[in-house]
């Protein structure tokens, strides 16, 4: 069983990543004049440039290559990192596709589903105990999610795939001996060549027919918008209990839901609002349960 020591900085990193992801629909929606595959390709290219610049500034590029050489010698870890790369690439593409095509509510459904999958992994793989409050919160969250899906006009299969891909990504990251920046750089490097080849065969290199200063700025800064949440998440999952990871991730879909509803004005039925309330009730139950456990641990010291 893999042991993880939870730290306050690990929790803070998870908060940064999930808030960052929660507001990303605004970013990708602003690039809706471009094809989603082209947006993904430029996202990969600019992310790699951003990460390499960071490694150069911090003088960590040499250590990064050394870590990759060690990873190559550990074939099991290398294959796991390739698996993580495939998962995050699929996740990025689906996420951009849904937002650009006016289905941001599906991304919200996906990221509400993801913590439930993580809780399942926590119990089955890491033997983390839920406790009575944890199980009650899980049942409550599952009920809210069912209500959320029931109010949709069709089964959100892309949302399910989006959730599974990122959940597997987070799981695989726990077994890869790379720090957050090294891992994110590796994952981006593996697929960036394919992204560049894709853009070479696109009309106008995949750029919109009418580019303006704002769209250029969004393309250039896509690396920062991607890298910061991804690096902080990679650090967070290695320095927080998996149950903590699971429930902090509810921030992401809650923000996405709010943006889809109040900014993009996507249609929502009354049951959708009820589901939102039920899921937050699950978070309150879990938070109270964790607070009680924390107080009990203080008393025993």
PDB file of C-alpha atoms in Angstrom:
ATOM      1  CA  UNK A   1       0.000   0.000   0.000  1.00  0.00           C
ATOM      2  CA  UNK A   2       1.338   3.420  -0.990  1.00  0.00           C
ATOM      3  CA  UNK A   3       1.614   5.806   1.982  1.00  0.00           C
ATOM      4  CA  UNK A   4       1.203   9.546   1.435  1.00  0.00           C
ATOM      5  CA  UNK A   5       1.894  12.171   4.099  1.00  0.00           C
ATOM      6  CA  UNK A   6      -0.663  14.966   3.869  1.00  0.00           C
ATOM      7  CA  UNK A   7       0.732  18.504   4.123  1.00  0.00           C
ATOM      8  CA  UNK A   8      -0.874  21.935   4.167  1.00  0.00           C
ATOM      9  CA  UNK A   9       1.067  22.910   1.027  1.00  0.00           C
ATOM     10  CA  UNK A  10      -0.248  19.808  -0.710  1.00  0.00           C
ATOM     11  CA  UNK A  11      -3.811  20.834   0.105  1.00  0.00           C
ATOM     12  CA  UNK A  12      -3.098  24.430  -1.019  1.00  0.00           C
ATOM     13  CA  UNK A  13      -1.728  23.090  -4.323  1.00  0.00           C
ATOM     14  CA  UNK A  14      -4.920  21.119  -4.890  1.00  0.00           C
ATOM     15  CA  UNK A  15      -6.982  24.245  -4.215  1.00  0.00           C
ATOM     16  CA  UNK A  16      -4.962  26.253  -6.761  1.00  0.00           C
ATOM     17  CA  UNK A  17      -5.277  23.552  -9.419  1.00  0.00           C
ATOM     18  CA  UNK A  18      -9.008  23.004  -8.997  1.00  0.00           C
ATOM     19  CA  UNK A  19      -9.882  26.695  -8.914  1.00  0.00           C
ATOM     20  CA  UNK A  20      -7.707  27.181 -12.002  1.00  0.00           C
ATOM     21  CA  UNK A  21      -9.460  24.347 -13.843  1.00  0.00           C
ATOM     22  CA  UNK A  22     -12.832  25.596 -12.678  1.00  0.00           C
ATOM     23  CA  UNK A  23     -12.466  28.893 -14.530  1.00  0.00           C
ATOM     24  CA  UNK A  24     -10.790  27.433 -17.629  1.00  0.00           C
ATOM     25  CA  UNK A  25     -14.091  27.168 -19.571  1.00  0.00           C
ATOM     26  CA  UNK A  26     -13.970  30.968 -19.858  1.00  0.00           C
ATOM     27  CA  UNK A  27     -10.528  30.649 -21.465  1.00  0.00           C
ATOM     28  CA  UNK A  28     -11.392  27.970 -24.018  1.00  0.00           C
ATOM     29  CA  UNK A  29     -14.765  29.504 -24.806  1.00  0.00           C
ATOM     30  CA  UNK A  30     -12.964  32.708 -25.792  1.00  0.00           C
ATOM     31  CA  UNK A  31     -11.128  30.601 -28.416  1.00  0.00           C
ATOM     32  CA  UNK A  32     -14.294  29.062 -29.872  1.00  0.00           C
ATOM     33  CA  UNK A  33     -13.544  30.577 -33.291  1.00  0.00           C
ATOM     34  CA  UNK A  34     -10.802  27.929 -33.629  1.00  0.00           C
ATOM     35  CA  UNK A  35     -11.251  24.182 -34.114  1.00  0.00           C
ATOM     36  CA  UNK A  36     -10.920  22.231 -30.835  1.00  0.00           C
ATOM     37  CA  UNK A  37      -8.102  20.042 -32.208  1.00  0.00           C
ATOM     38  CA  UNK A  38      -6.142  23.142 -33.208  1.00  0.00           C
ATOM     39  CA  UNK A  39      -6.695  24.683 -29.785  1.00  0.00           C
ATOM     40  CA  UNK A  40      -5.368  21.489 -28.194  1.00  0.00           C
ATOM     41  CA  UNK A  41      -2.308  21.506 -30.474  1.00  0.00           C
ATOM     42  CA  UNK A  42      -1.407  25.096 -29.594  1.00  0.00           C
ATOM     43  CA  UNK A  43      -2.086  24.336 -25.949  1.00  0.00           C
ATOM     44  CA  UNK A  44       0.503  21.543 -26.066  1.00  0.00           C
ATOM     45  CA  UNK A  45       3.117  23.630 -27.869  1.00  0.00           C
ATOM     46  CA  UNK A  46       2.807  26.668 -25.590  1.00  0.00           C
ATOM     47  CA  UNK A  47       2.715  24.475 -22.477  1.00  0.00           C
ATOM     48  CA  UNK A  48       6.012  22.840 -23.448  1.00  0.00           C
ATOM     49  CA  UNK A  49       7.624  26.233 -24.138  1.00  0.00           C
ATOM     50  CA  UNK A  50       6.426  27.515 -20.752  1.00  0.00           C
ATOM     51  CA  UNK A  51       7.747  24.488 -18.873  1.00  0.00           C
ATOM     52  CA  UNK A  52      11.137  24.467 -20.604  1.00  0.00           C
ATOM     53  CA  UNK A  53      11.513  28.194 -19.877  1.00  0.00           C
ATOM     54  CA  UNK A  54      10.736  27.523 -16.227  1.00  0.00           C
ATOM     55  CA  UNK A  55      13.316  24.713 -16.060  1.00  0.00           C
ATOM     56  CA  UNK A  56      15.942  26.928 -17.657  1.00  0.00           C
ATOM     57  CA  UNK A  57      15.254  29.834 -15.305  1.00  0.00           C
ATOM     58  CA  UNK A  58      15.412  27.578 -12.253  1.00  0.00           C
ATOM     59  CA  UNK A  59      18.439  25.686 -13.666  1.00  0.00           C
ATOM     60  CA  UNK A  60      16.678  22.347 -13.382  1.00  0.00           C
ATOM     61  CA  UNK A  61      16.789  21.213 -17.012  1.00  0.00           C
ATOM     62  CA  UNK A  62      19.852  19.017 -16.452  1.00  0.00           C
ATOM     63  CA  UNK A  63      18.245  17.283 -13.478  1.00  0.00           C
ATOM     64  CA  UNK A  64      15.124  16.822 -15.561  1.00  0.00           C
ATOM     65  CA  UNK A  65      16.976  14.898 -18.283  1.00  0.00           C
ATOM     66  CA  UNK A  66      18.709  12.807 -15.632  1.00  0.00           C
ATOM     67  CA  UNK A  67      15.334  11.882 -14.148  1.00  0.00           C
ATOM     68  CA  UNK A  68      14.094  10.868 -17.594  1.00  0.00           C
ATOM     69  CA  UNK A  69      17.128   8.611 -18.044  1.00  0.00           C
ATOM     70  CA  UNK A  70      16.354   6.936 -14.713  1.00  0.00           C
ATOM     71  CA  UNK A  71      12.701   6.632 -15.707  1.00  0.00           C
ATOM     72  CA  UNK A  72      13.720   4.895 -18.946  1.00  0.00           C
ATOM     73  CA  UNK A  73      15.679   2.310 -16.957  1.00  0.00           C
ATOM     74  CA  UNK A  74      12.587   1.563 -14.873  1.00  0.00           C
ATOM     75  CA  UNK A  75      10.378   0.200 -17.640  1.00  0.00           C
ATOM     76  CA  UNK A  76       7.341  -0.259 -15.377  1.00  0.00           C
ATOM     77  CA  UNK A  77       7.407   3.382 -14.267  1.00  0.00           C
ATOM     78  CA  UNK A  78       8.098   4.504 -17.850  1.00  0.00           C
ATOM     79  CA  UNK A  79       5.034   2.640 -19.147  1.00  0.00           C
ATOM     80  CA  UNK A  80       2.913   4.051 -16.331  1.00  0.00           C
ATOM     81  CA  UNK A  81       4.003   7.582 -17.274  1.00  0.00           C
ATOM     82  CA  UNK A  82       3.145   6.899 -20.923  1.00  0.00           C
ATOM     83  CA  UNK A  83      -0.261   5.740 -19.735  1.00  0.00           C
ATOM     84  CA  UNK A  84      -0.657   8.968 -17.755  1.00  0.00           C
ATOM     85  CA  UNK A  85       0.318  10.921 -20.880  1.00  0.00           C
ATOM     86  CA  UNK A  86      -2.373   9.186 -22.932  1.00  0.00           C
ATOM     87  CA  UNK A  87      -4.981   9.835 -20.232  1.00  0.00           C
ATOM     88  CA  UNK A  88      -4.266  13.552 -19.918  1.00  0.00           C
ATOM     89  CA  UNK A  89      -4.156  14.048 -23.697  1.00  0.00           C
ATOM     90  CA  UNK A  90      -7.577  12.422 -24.109  1.00  0.00           C
ATOM     91  CA  UNK A  91      -8.865  14.509 -21.213  1.00  0.00           C
ATOM     92  CA  UNK A  92      -7.611  17.779 -22.702  1.00  0.00           C
ATOM     93  CA  UNK A  93      -9.169  17.061 -26.100  1.00  0.00           C
ATOM     94  CA  UNK A  94     -12.566  16.094 -24.694  1.00  0.00           C
ATOM     95  CA  UNK A  95     -12.597  19.079 -22.340  1.00  0.00           C
ATOM     96  CA  UNK A  96     -11.854  21.624 -25.071  1.00  0.00           C
ATOM     97  CA  UNK A  97     -14.294  19.945 -27.471  1.00  0.00           C
ATOM     98  CA  UNK A  98     -17.179  20.126 -24.995  1.00  0.00           C
ATOM     99  CA  UNK A  99     -16.546  23.737 -23.979  1.00  0.00           C
ATOM    100  CA  UNK A 100     -16.000  25.021 -27.525  1.00  0.00           C
ATOM    101  CA  UNK A 101     -19.186  23.253 -28.687  1.00  0.00           C
ATOM    102  CA  UNK A 102     -21.419  24.742 -26.001  1.00  0.00           C
ATOM    103  CA  UNK A 103     -21.548  21.713 -23.665  1.00  0.00           C
ATOM    104  CA  UNK A 104     -19.785  23.081 -20.592  1.00  0.00           C
ATOM    105  CA  UNK A 105     -22.430  21.509 -18.341  1.00  0.00           C
ATOM    106  CA  UNK A 106     -21.136  18.102 -19.446  1.00  0.00           C
ATOM    107  CA  UNK A 107     -17.677  19.018 -18.184  1.00  0.00           C
ATOM    108  CA  UNK A 108     -19.277  19.940 -14.875  1.00  0.00           C
ATOM    109  CA  UNK A 109     -20.999  16.538 -14.746  1.00  0.00           C
ATOM    110  CA  UNK A 110     -17.670  14.857 -15.504  1.00  0.00           C
ATOM    111  CA  UNK A 111     -15.815  16.554 -12.689  1.00  0.00           C
ATOM    112  CA  UNK A 112     -18.615  15.856 -10.239  1.00  0.00           C
ATOM    113  CA  UNK A 113     -18.313  12.182 -11.193  1.00  0.00           C
ATOM    114  CA  UNK A 114     -14.516  12.127 -10.875  1.00  0.00           C
ATOM    115  CA  UNK A 115     -14.256  12.454  -7.050  1.00  0.00           C
ATOM    116  CA  UNK A 116     -16.672   9.537  -6.677  1.00  0.00           C
ATOM    117  CA  UNK A 117     -14.383   7.410  -8.816  1.00  0.00           C
ATOM    118  CA  UNK A 118     -11.406   8.578  -6.745  1.00  0.00           C
ATOM    119  CA  UNK A 119     -13.175   7.628  -3.513  1.00  0.00           C
ATOM    120  CA  UNK A 120     -13.745   4.174  -4.994  1.00  0.00           C
ATOM    121  CA  UNK A 121     -10.024   3.897  -5.815  1.00  0.00           C
ATOM    122  CA  UNK A 122      -9.140   5.145  -2.337  1.00  0.00           C
ATOM    123  CA  UNK A 123     -11.186   2.399  -0.690  1.00  0.00           C
ATOM    124  CA  UNK A 124     -10.256  -0.442  -3.056  1.00  0.00           C
ATOM    125  CA  UNK A 125      -6.611   0.265  -3.870  1.00  0.00           C
ATOM    126  CA  UNK A 126      -5.210   2.330  -0.999  1.00  0.00           C
ATOM    127  CA  UNK A 127      -7.464   0.949   1.773  1.00  0.00           C
ATOM    128  CA  UNK A 128      -8.213   4.441   3.053  1.00  0.00           C
ATOM    129  CA  UNK A 129     -11.104   4.214   5.525  1.00  0.00           C
ATOM    130  CA  UNK A 130     -14.165   6.297   4.783  1.00  0.00           C
ATOM    131  CA  UNK A 131     -15.854   6.118   8.167  1.00  0.00           C
ATOM    132  CA  UNK A 132     -19.581   6.603   8.748  1.00  0.00           C
ATOM    133  CA  UNK A 133     -19.558  10.253   7.711  1.00  0.00           C
ATOM    134  CA  UNK A 134     -17.493   9.484   4.626  1.00  0.00           C
ATOM    135  CA  UNK A 135     -19.901   6.799   3.446  1.00  0.00           C
ATOM    136  CA  UNK A 136     -22.878   9.068   4.075  1.00  0.00           C
ATOM    137  CA  UNK A 137     -21.188  11.836   2.069  1.00  0.00           C
ATOM    138  CA  UNK A 138     -20.423   9.390  -0.744  1.00  0.00           C
ATOM    139  CA  UNK A 139     -24.016   8.148  -0.944  1.00  0.00           C
ATOM    140  CA  UNK A 140     -25.277  11.736  -0.853  1.00  0.00           C
ATOM    141  CA  UNK A 141     -22.872  12.801  -3.614  1.00  0.00           C
ATOM    142  CA  UNK A 142     -23.803   9.778  -5.754  1.00  0.00           C
ATOM    143  CA  UNK A 143     -27.489  10.691  -5.357  1.00  0.00           C
ATOM    144  CA  UNK A 144     -26.794  14.257  -6.435  1.00  0.00           C
ATOM    145  CA  UNK A 145     -24.817  13.054  -9.421  1.00  0.00           C
ATOM    146  CA  UNK A 146     -27.656  10.727 -10.448  1.00  0.00           C
ATOM    147  CA  UNK A 147     -30.065  13.649 -10.300  1.00  0.00           C
ATOM    148  CA  UNK A 148     -27.640  15.738 -12.359  1.00  0.00           C
ATOM    149  CA  UNK A 149     -27.456  13.083 -15.083  1.00  0.00           C
ATOM    150  CA  UNK A 150     -31.225  12.417 -14.966  1.00  0.00           C
ATOM    151  CA  UNK A 151     -32.011  16.021 -15.841  1.00  0.00           C
ATOM    152  CA  UNK A 152     -29.841  15.801 -18.979  1.00  0.00           C
ATOM    153  CA  UNK A 153     -31.560  15.163 -22.304  1.00  0.00           C
ATOM    154  CA  UNK A 154     -29.186  12.282 -23.111  1.00  0.00           C
ATOM    155  CA  UNK A 155     -26.638  10.121 -21.315  1.00  0.00           C
ATOM    156  CA  UNK A 156     -23.413  12.171 -21.153  1.00  0.00           C
ATOM    157  CA  UNK A 157     -20.985   9.516 -22.392  1.00  0.00           C
ATOM    158  CA  UNK A 158     -18.290  12.057 -23.206  1.00  0.00           C
ATOM    159  CA  UNK A 159     -18.588  13.371 -19.663  1.00  0.00           C
ATOM    160  CA  UNK A 160     -18.071   9.854 -18.299  1.00  0.00           C
ATOM    161  CA  UNK A 161     -14.992   9.339 -20.491  1.00  0.00           C
ATOM    162  CA  UNK A 162     -13.681  12.751 -19.423  1.00  0.00           C
ATOM    163  CA  UNK A 163     -14.010  11.776 -15.762  1.00  0.00           C
ATOM    164  CA  UNK A 164     -12.456   8.318 -16.173  1.00  0.00           C
ATOM    165  CA  UNK A 165      -9.478   9.648 -18.138  1.00  0.00           C
ATOM    166  CA  UNK A 166      -8.521  12.196 -15.481  1.00  0.00           C
ATOM    167  CA  UNK A 167      -9.209   9.827 -12.606  1.00  0.00           C
ATOM    168  CA  UNK A 168      -6.817   7.278 -14.133  1.00  0.00           C
ATOM    169  CA  UNK A 169      -4.300  10.066 -14.721  1.00  0.00           C
ATOM    170  CA  UNK A 170      -4.303  11.029 -11.050  1.00  0.00           C
ATOM    171  CA  UNK A 171      -3.980   7.384 -10.022  1.00  0.00           C
ATOM    172  CA  UNK A 172      -1.012   6.680 -12.310  1.00  0.00           C
ATOM    173  CA  UNK A 173       0.791   9.834 -11.118  1.00  0.00           C
ATOM    174  CA  UNK A 174       1.166   8.342  -7.655  1.00  0.00           C
ATOM    175  CA  UNK A 175       3.442   5.600  -9.006  1.00  0.00           C
ATOM    176  CA  UNK A 176       5.713   7.693 -11.238  1.00  0.00           C
ATOM    177  CA  UNK A 177       9.042   8.835  -9.642  1.00  0.00           C
ATOM    178  CA  UNK A 178       9.033  12.310 -11.200  1.00  0.00           C
ATOM    179  CA  UNK A 179       8.296  15.606  -9.529  1.00  0.00           C
ATOM    180  CA  UNK A 180       5.397  17.735 -10.715  1.00  0.00           C
ATOM    181  CA  UNK A 181       7.303  19.842 -13.267  1.00  0.00           C
ATOM    182  CA  UNK A 182       9.317  16.912 -14.642  1.00  0.00           C
ATOM    183  CA  UNK A 183       6.222  14.783 -15.138  1.00  0.00           C
ATOM    184  CA  UNK A 184       4.226  17.531 -16.820  1.00  0.00           C
ATOM    185  CA  UNK A 185       7.153  18.359 -19.131  1.00  0.00           C
ATOM    186  CA  UNK A 186       7.542  14.699 -20.079  1.00  0.00           C
ATOM    187  CA  UNK A 187       3.836  14.287 -20.853  1.00  0.00           C
ATOM    188  CA  UNK A 188       3.775  17.397 -23.016  1.00  0.00           C
ATOM    189  CA  UNK A 189       7.001  16.497 -24.848  1.00  0.00           C
ATOM    190  CA  UNK A 190       5.724  13.044 -25.815  1.00  0.00           C
ATOM    191  CA  UNK A 191       2.738  14.422 -27.734  1.00  0.00           C
ATOM    192  CA  UNK A 192       3.942  17.852 -28.870  1.00  0.00           C
ATOM    193  CA  UNK A 193       5.541  16.485 -32.061  1.00  0.00           C
ATOM    194  CA  UNK A 194       2.182  15.081 -33.143  1.00  0.00           C
ATOM    195  CA  UNK A 195       0.587  18.436 -32.336  1.00  0.00           C
ATOM    196  CA  UNK A 196       3.094  20.294 -34.502  1.00  0.00           C
ATOM    197  CA  UNK A 197       2.626  17.869 -37.399  1.00  0.00           C
ATOM    198  CA  UNK A 198      -1.126  18.328 -37.108  1.00  0.00           C
ATOM    199  CA  UNK A 199      -0.808  22.114 -37.308  1.00  0.00           C
ATOM    200  CA  UNK A 200       1.513  21.923 -40.335  1.00  0.00           C
ATOM    201  CA  UNK A 201      -1.230  20.228 -42.339  1.00  0.00           C
ATOM    202  CA  UNK A 202      -3.982  22.644 -41.271  1.00  0.00           C
ATOM    203  CA  UNK A 203      -5.033  25.715 -43.312  1.00  0.00           C
ATOM    204  CA  UNK A 204      -3.319  28.827 -41.892  1.00  0.00           C
ATOM    205  CA  UNK A 205      -1.495  26.508 -39.421  1.00  0.00           C
ATOM    206  CA  UNK A 206      -4.738  25.972 -37.558  1.00  0.00           C
ATOM    207  CA  UNK A 207      -5.275  29.653 -36.779  1.00  0.00           C
ATOM    208  CA  UNK A 208      -8.684  31.331 -37.029  1.00  0.00           C
ATOM    209  CA  UNK A 209      -9.607  33.113 -40.251  1.00  0.00           C
ATOM    210  CA  UNK A 210      -9.672  36.463 -38.469  1.00  0.00           C
ATOM    211  CA  UNK A 211      -7.034  36.699 -35.745  1.00  0.00           C
ATOM    212  CA  UNK A 212      -7.014  39.634 -33.312  1.00  0.00           C
ATOM    213  CA  UNK A 213      -4.743  40.703 -30.467  1.00  0.00           C
ATOM    214  CA  UNK A 214      -6.912  39.027 -27.853  1.00  0.00           C
ATOM    215  CA  UNK A 215      -6.884  35.659 -29.613  1.00  0.00           C
ATOM    216  CA  UNK A 216      -3.107  35.830 -30.096  1.00  0.00           C
ATOM    217  CA  UNK A 217      -2.714  36.559 -26.379  1.00  0.00           C
ATOM    218  CA  UNK A 218      -4.894  33.571 -25.486  1.00  0.00           C
ATOM    219  CA  UNK A 219      -2.790  31.264 -27.682  1.00  0.00           C
ATOM    220  CA  UNK A 220       0.486  32.536 -26.233  1.00  0.00           C
ATOM    221  CA  UNK A 221      -0.703  32.289 -22.609  1.00  0.00           C
ATOM    222  CA  UNK A 222      -2.322  28.865 -23.028  1.00  0.00           C
ATOM    223  CA  UNK A 223       0.865  27.303 -21.651  1.00  0.00           C
ATOM    224  CA  UNK A 224       0.552  29.191 -18.370  1.00  0.00           C
ATOM    225  CA  UNK A 225      -3.181  28.494 -18.138  1.00  0.00           C
ATOM    226  CA  UNK A 226      -2.424  24.796 -18.567  1.00  0.00           C
ATOM    227  CA  UNK A 227       0.861  24.394 -16.726  1.00  0.00           C
ATOM    228  CA  UNK A 228       0.039  26.058 -13.417  1.00  0.00           C
ATOM    229  CA  UNK A 229      -3.021  23.911 -12.524  1.00  0.00           C
ATOM    230  CA  UNK A 230      -1.406  20.737 -13.864  1.00  0.00           C
ATOM    231  CA  UNK A 231       1.845  21.153 -11.928  1.00  0.00           C
ATOM    232  CA  UNK A 232       0.054  22.067  -8.705  1.00  0.00           C
ATOM    233  CA  UNK A 233      -2.258  19.067  -9.103  1.00  0.00           C
ATOM    234  CA  UNK A 234       0.674  16.711  -9.722  1.00  0.00           C
ATOM    235  CA  UNK A 235       2.271  17.993  -6.510  1.00  0.00           C
ATOM    236  CA  UNK A 236      -0.984  17.861  -4.568  1.00  0.00           C
ATOM    237  CA  UNK A 237      -1.819  14.211  -5.297  1.00  0.00           C
ATOM    238  CA  UNK A 238       1.605  13.244  -3.940  1.00  0.00           C
ATOM    239  CA  UNK A 239       1.173  15.244  -0.718  1.00  0.00           C
ATOM    240  CA  UNK A 240      -2.455  14.669   0.263  1.00  0.00           C
ATOM    241  CA  UNK A 241      -4.641  11.709   1.132  1.00  0.00           C
ATOM    242  CA  UNK A 242      -6.599  10.425  -1.812  1.00  0.00           C
ATOM    243  CA  UNK A 243      -9.906  11.122  -0.067  1.00  0.00           C
ATOM    244  CA  UNK A 244      -8.836  14.744   0.395  1.00  0.00           C
ATOM    245  CA  UNK A 245      -7.933  14.912  -3.295  1.00  0.00           C
ATOM    246  CA  UNK A 246     -11.358  13.529  -4.152  1.00  0.00           C
ATOM    247  CA  UNK A 247     -13.453  16.057  -2.282  1.00  0.00           C
ATOM    248  CA  UNK A 248     -11.355  19.141  -3.041  1.00  0.00           C
ATOM    249  CA  UNK A 249     -11.966  18.322  -6.694  1.00  0.00           C
ATOM    250  CA  UNK A 250     -15.622  19.296  -6.234  1.00  0.00           C
ATOM    251  CA  UNK A 251     -14.493  22.934  -6.447  1.00  0.00           C
ATOM    252  CA  UNK A 252     -13.663  22.453 -10.117  1.00  0.00           C
ATOM    253  CA  UNK A 253     -17.117  21.288 -11.344  1.00  0.00           C
ATOM    254  CA  UNK A 254     -18.922  23.734  -9.074  1.00  0.00           C
ATOM    255  CA  UNK A 255     -17.143  26.654 -10.711  1.00  0.00           C
ATOM    256  CA  UNK A 256     -17.722  25.124 -14.147  1.00  0.00           C
ATOM    257  CA  UNK A 257     -21.394  24.676 -13.364  1.00  0.00           C
ATOM    258  CA  UNK A 258     -21.700  28.307 -12.286  1.00  0.00           C
ATOM    259  CA  UNK A 259     -19.969  29.521 -15.456  1.00  0.00           C
ATOM    260  CA  UNK A 260     -22.105  27.313 -17.728  1.00  0.00           C
ATOM    261  CA  UNK A 261     -25.278  28.475 -16.020  1.00  0.00           C
ATOM    262  CA  UNK A 262     -24.673  32.164 -15.355  1.00  0.00           C
ATOM    263  CA  UNK A 263     -22.140  33.132 -18.039  1.00  0.00           C
ATOM    264  CA  UNK A 264     -22.864  30.797 -20.973  1.00  0.00           C
ATOM    265  CA  UNK A 265     -26.582  30.489 -20.052  1.00  0.00           C
ATOM    266  CA  UNK A 266     -26.806  26.802 -20.944  1.00  0.00           C
ATOM    267  CA  UNK A 267     -30.283  25.372 -20.202  1.00  0.00           C
ATOM    268  CA  UNK A 268     -30.786  23.769 -16.778  1.00  0.00           C
ATOM    269  CA  UNK A 269     -33.854  21.981 -15.419  1.00  0.00           C
ATOM    270  CA  UNK A 270     -35.069  22.298 -11.809  1.00  0.00           C
ATOM    271  CA  UNK A 271     -33.631  18.864 -10.958  1.00  0.00           C
ATOM    272  CA  UNK A 272     -30.205  20.168 -11.952  1.00  0.00           C
ATOM    273  CA  UNK A 273     -30.395  22.848  -9.283  1.00  0.00           C
ATOM    274  CA  UNK A 274     -31.548  20.272  -6.743  1.00  0.00           C
ATOM    275  CA  UNK A 275     -28.600  18.055  -7.674  1.00  0.00           C
ATOM    276  CA  UNK A 276     -26.245  20.966  -7.084  1.00  0.00           C
ATOM    277  CA  UNK A 277     -27.657  21.409  -3.551  1.00  0.00           C
ATOM    278  CA  UNK A 278     -27.418  17.681  -2.755  1.00  0.00           C
ATOM    279  CA  UNK A 279     -23.785  17.469  -3.892  1.00  0.00           C
ATOM    280  CA  UNK A 280     -22.815  20.438  -1.738  1.00  0.00           C
ATOM    281  CA  UNK A 281     -24.608  18.782   1.177  1.00  0.00           C
ATOM    282  CA  UNK A 282     -22.274  15.823   0.649  1.00  0.00           C
ATOM    283  CA  UNK A 283     -19.302  18.166   0.883  1.00  0.00           C
ATOM    284  CA  UNK A 284     -20.577  19.635   4.135  1.00  0.00           C
ATOM    285  CA  UNK A 285     -21.045  16.157   5.623  1.00  0.00           C
ATOM    286  CA  UNK A 286     -17.549  15.123   4.577  1.00  0.00           C
ATOM    287  CA  UNK A 287     -15.989  18.332   5.900  1.00  0.00           C
ATOM    288  CA  UNK A 288     -17.661  17.956   9.298  1.00  0.00           C
ATOM    289  CA  UNK A 289     -16.523  14.316   9.466  1.00  0.00           C
ATOM    290  CA  UNK A 290     -12.924  15.275   8.653  1.00  0.00           C
ATOM    291  CA  UNK A 291     -12.993  18.053  11.265  1.00  0.00           C
ATOM    292  CA  UNK A 292     -14.146  15.589  13.934  1.00  0.00           C
ATOM    293  CA  UNK A 293     -11.327  13.199  12.995  1.00  0.00           C
ATOM    294  CA  UNK A 294      -8.786  16.008  13.180  1.00  0.00           C
ATOM    295  CA  UNK A 295      -9.969  17.027  16.655  1.00  0.00           C
ATOM    296  CA  UNK A 296      -9.821  13.382  17.819  1.00  0.00           C
ATOM    297  CA  UNK A 297      -6.242  13.054  16.582  1.00  0.00           C
ATOM    298  CA  UNK A 298      -5.261  16.204  18.480  1.00  0.00           C
ATOM    299  CA  UNK A 299      -6.751  14.801  21.668  1.00  0.00           C
ATOM    300  CA  UNK A 300      -4.753  11.566  21.380  1.00  0.00           C
ATOM    301  CA  UNK A 301      -1.403  13.392  21.005  1.00  0.00           C
TER     302      UNK A 301
END
